[in-house]
């Protein structure tokens, strides 16, 4: 994800993303958000909902990883996880299953992109853009020559 989107998340939810400064041995958040910009809205709304229901203090939840899972969906790992927060994460994961990772268009589908080892959730437009495919130029059909209106054609 672009650093401007990551910084918006970090500024808006500093307590939730406090593990971004932790060493890489304990948290993967030091690598940042490892997915496309299209899922920013899903991650932002998930963070809002977690912040609403989470208790503040020493045992408040902290997001330790946000990345793309092997099956192409959003993967969020949280420390101090509670069942309501786990339900929110599951809901966000299911939303990501139908949202393009690059442009946030919905519906999008699981795609195998050339050159990439893992699968991605992408819409048709982004798939063509990254695969280098484009529509062939539209060619005009050849028109039959017109006959003069005063000529009568008789078939035998």
GROMACS .gro file of N, CA and C in nm, residues 32-36 39 43 65-76 93 96 99-102 110-111 113 116-122:
model
  105
   32UNK      N    1   0.504  -0.270   0.723
   32UNK     CA    2   0.394  -0.188   0.674
   32UNK      C    3   0.277  -0.275   0.628
   33UNK      N    4   0.182  -0.212   0.564
   33UNK     CA    5   0.064  -0.282   0.512
   33UNK      C    6   0.103  -0.344   0.379
   34UNK      N    7   0.095  -0.476   0.371
   34UNK     CA    8   0.143  -0.550   0.254
   34UNK      C    9   0.028  -0.592   0.163
   35UNK      N   10  -0.047  -0.496   0.111
   35UNK     CA   11  -0.154  -0.525   0.014
   35UNK      C   12  -0.176  -0.401  -0.071
   36UNK      N   13  -0.266  -0.412  -0.167
   36UNK     CA   14  -0.291  -0.303  -0.259
   36UNK      C   15  -0.374  -0.191  -0.200
   39UNK      N   16  -0.782  -0.202  -0.099
   39UNK     CA   17  -0.837  -0.251   0.028
   39UNK      C   18  -0.824  -0.150   0.141
   43UNK      N   19  -0.975  -0.180   0.533
   43UNK     CA   20  -0.886  -0.176   0.649
   43UNK      C   21  -0.922  -0.058   0.740
   65UNK      N   22  -0.012  -0.740   1.194
   65UNK     CA   23   0.015  -0.771   1.054
   65UNK      C   24  -0.108  -0.743   0.969
   66UNK      N   25  -0.088  -0.679   0.856
   66UNK     CA   26  -0.191  -0.661   0.753
   66UNK      C   27  -0.126  -0.696   0.621
   67UNK      N   28  -0.175  -0.803   0.559
   67UNK     CA   29  -0.113  -0.850   0.435
   67UNK      C   30  -0.216  -0.926   0.352
   68UNK      N   31  -0.171  -0.972   0.236
   68UNK     CA   32  -0.255  -1.055   0.150
   68UNK      C   33  -0.224  -1.201   0.184
   69UNK      N   34  -0.328  -1.279   0.206
   69UNK     CA   35  -0.315  -1.420   0.239
   69UNK      C   36  -0.280  -1.499   0.114
   70UNK      N   37  -0.236  -1.624   0.130
   70UNK     CA   38  -0.200  -1.708   0.016
   70UNK      C   39  -0.318  -1.731  -0.078
   71UNK      N   40  -0.440  -1.732  -0.024
   71UNK     CA   41  -0.558  -1.753  -0.109
   71UNK      C   42  -0.608  -1.624  -0.174
   72UNK      N   43  -0.535  -1.514  -0.158
   72UNK     CA   44  -0.568  -1.389  -0.224
   72UNK      C   45  -0.650  -1.292  -0.142
   73UNK      N   46  -0.695  -1.332  -0.024
   73UNK     CA   47  -0.779  -1.245   0.057
   73UNK      C   48  -0.696  -1.166   0.158
   74UNK      N   49  -0.761  -1.074   0.226
   74UNK     CA   50  -0.697  -0.991   0.327
   74UNK      C   51  -0.668  -1.073   0.452
   75UNK      N   52  -0.547  -1.057   0.505
   75UNK     CA   53  -0.508  -1.127   0.628
   75UNK      C   54  -0.470  -1.022   0.732
   76UNK      N   55  -0.542  -1.022   0.845
   76UNK     CA   56  -0.514  -0.928   0.953
   76UNK      C   57  -0.486  -1.009   1.079
   93UNK      N   58  -1.235  -0.992   0.588
   93UNK     CA   59  -1.174  -1.089   0.496
   93UNK      C   60  -1.274  -1.129   0.387
   96UNK      N   61  -1.308  -0.854   0.135
   96UNK     CA   62  -1.192  -0.845   0.045
   96UNK      C   63  -1.198  -0.949  -0.065
   99UNK      N   64  -1.358  -0.759  -0.354
   99UNK     CA   65  -1.314  -0.624  -0.382
   99UNK      C   66  -1.176  -0.628  -0.447
  100UNK      N   67  -1.160  -0.553  -0.555
  100UNK     CA   68  -1.032  -0.548  -0.626
  100UNK      C   69  -0.924  -0.490  -0.535
  101UNK      N   70  -0.813  -0.558  -0.527
  101UNK     CA   71  -0.703  -0.517  -0.441
  101UNK      C   72  -0.635  -0.389  -0.490
  102UNK      N   73  -0.651  -0.355  -0.616
  102UNK     CA   74  -0.579  -0.243  -0.675
  102UNK      C   75  -0.664  -0.118  -0.688
  110UNK      N   76  -1.100  -1.392  -0.793
  110UNK     CA   77  -0.968  -1.447  -0.772
  110UNK      C   78  -0.903  -1.473  -0.907
  111UNK      N   79  -0.784  -1.416  -0.929
  111UNK     CA   80  -0.716  -1.426  -1.058
  111UNK      C   81  -0.574  -1.476  -1.036
  113UNK      N   82  -0.228  -1.406  -1.187
  113UNK     CA   83  -0.161  -1.309  -1.273
  113UNK      C   84  -0.029  -1.365  -1.322
  116UNK      N   85   0.336  -1.355  -1.130
  116UNK     CA   86   0.318  -1.354  -0.986
  116UNK      C   87   0.296  -1.497  -0.938
  117UNK      N   88   0.355  -1.532  -0.825
  117UNK     CA   89   0.341  -1.667  -0.775
  117UNK      C   90   0.209  -1.686  -0.702
  118UNK      N   91   0.162  -1.581  -0.636
  118UNK     CA   92   0.040  -1.592  -0.558
  118UNK      C   93  -0.078  -1.538  -0.637
  119UNK      N   94  -0.195  -1.572  -0.587
  119UNK     CA   95  -0.317  -1.529  -0.653
  119UNK      C   96  -0.360  -1.393  -0.599
  120UNK      N   97  -0.433  -1.319  -0.681
  120UNK     CA   98  -0.478  -1.185  -0.646
  120UNK      C   99  -0.627  -1.175  -0.671
  121UNK      N  100  -0.692  -1.087  -0.595
  121UNK     CA  101  -0.831  -1.051  -0.621
  121UNK      C  102  -0.826  -0.926  -0.708
  122UNK      N  103  -0.876  -0.937  -0.830
  122UNK     CA  104  -0.866  -0.824  -0.922
  122UNK      C  105  -0.990  -0.818  -1.011
   0.00000   0.00000   0.00000
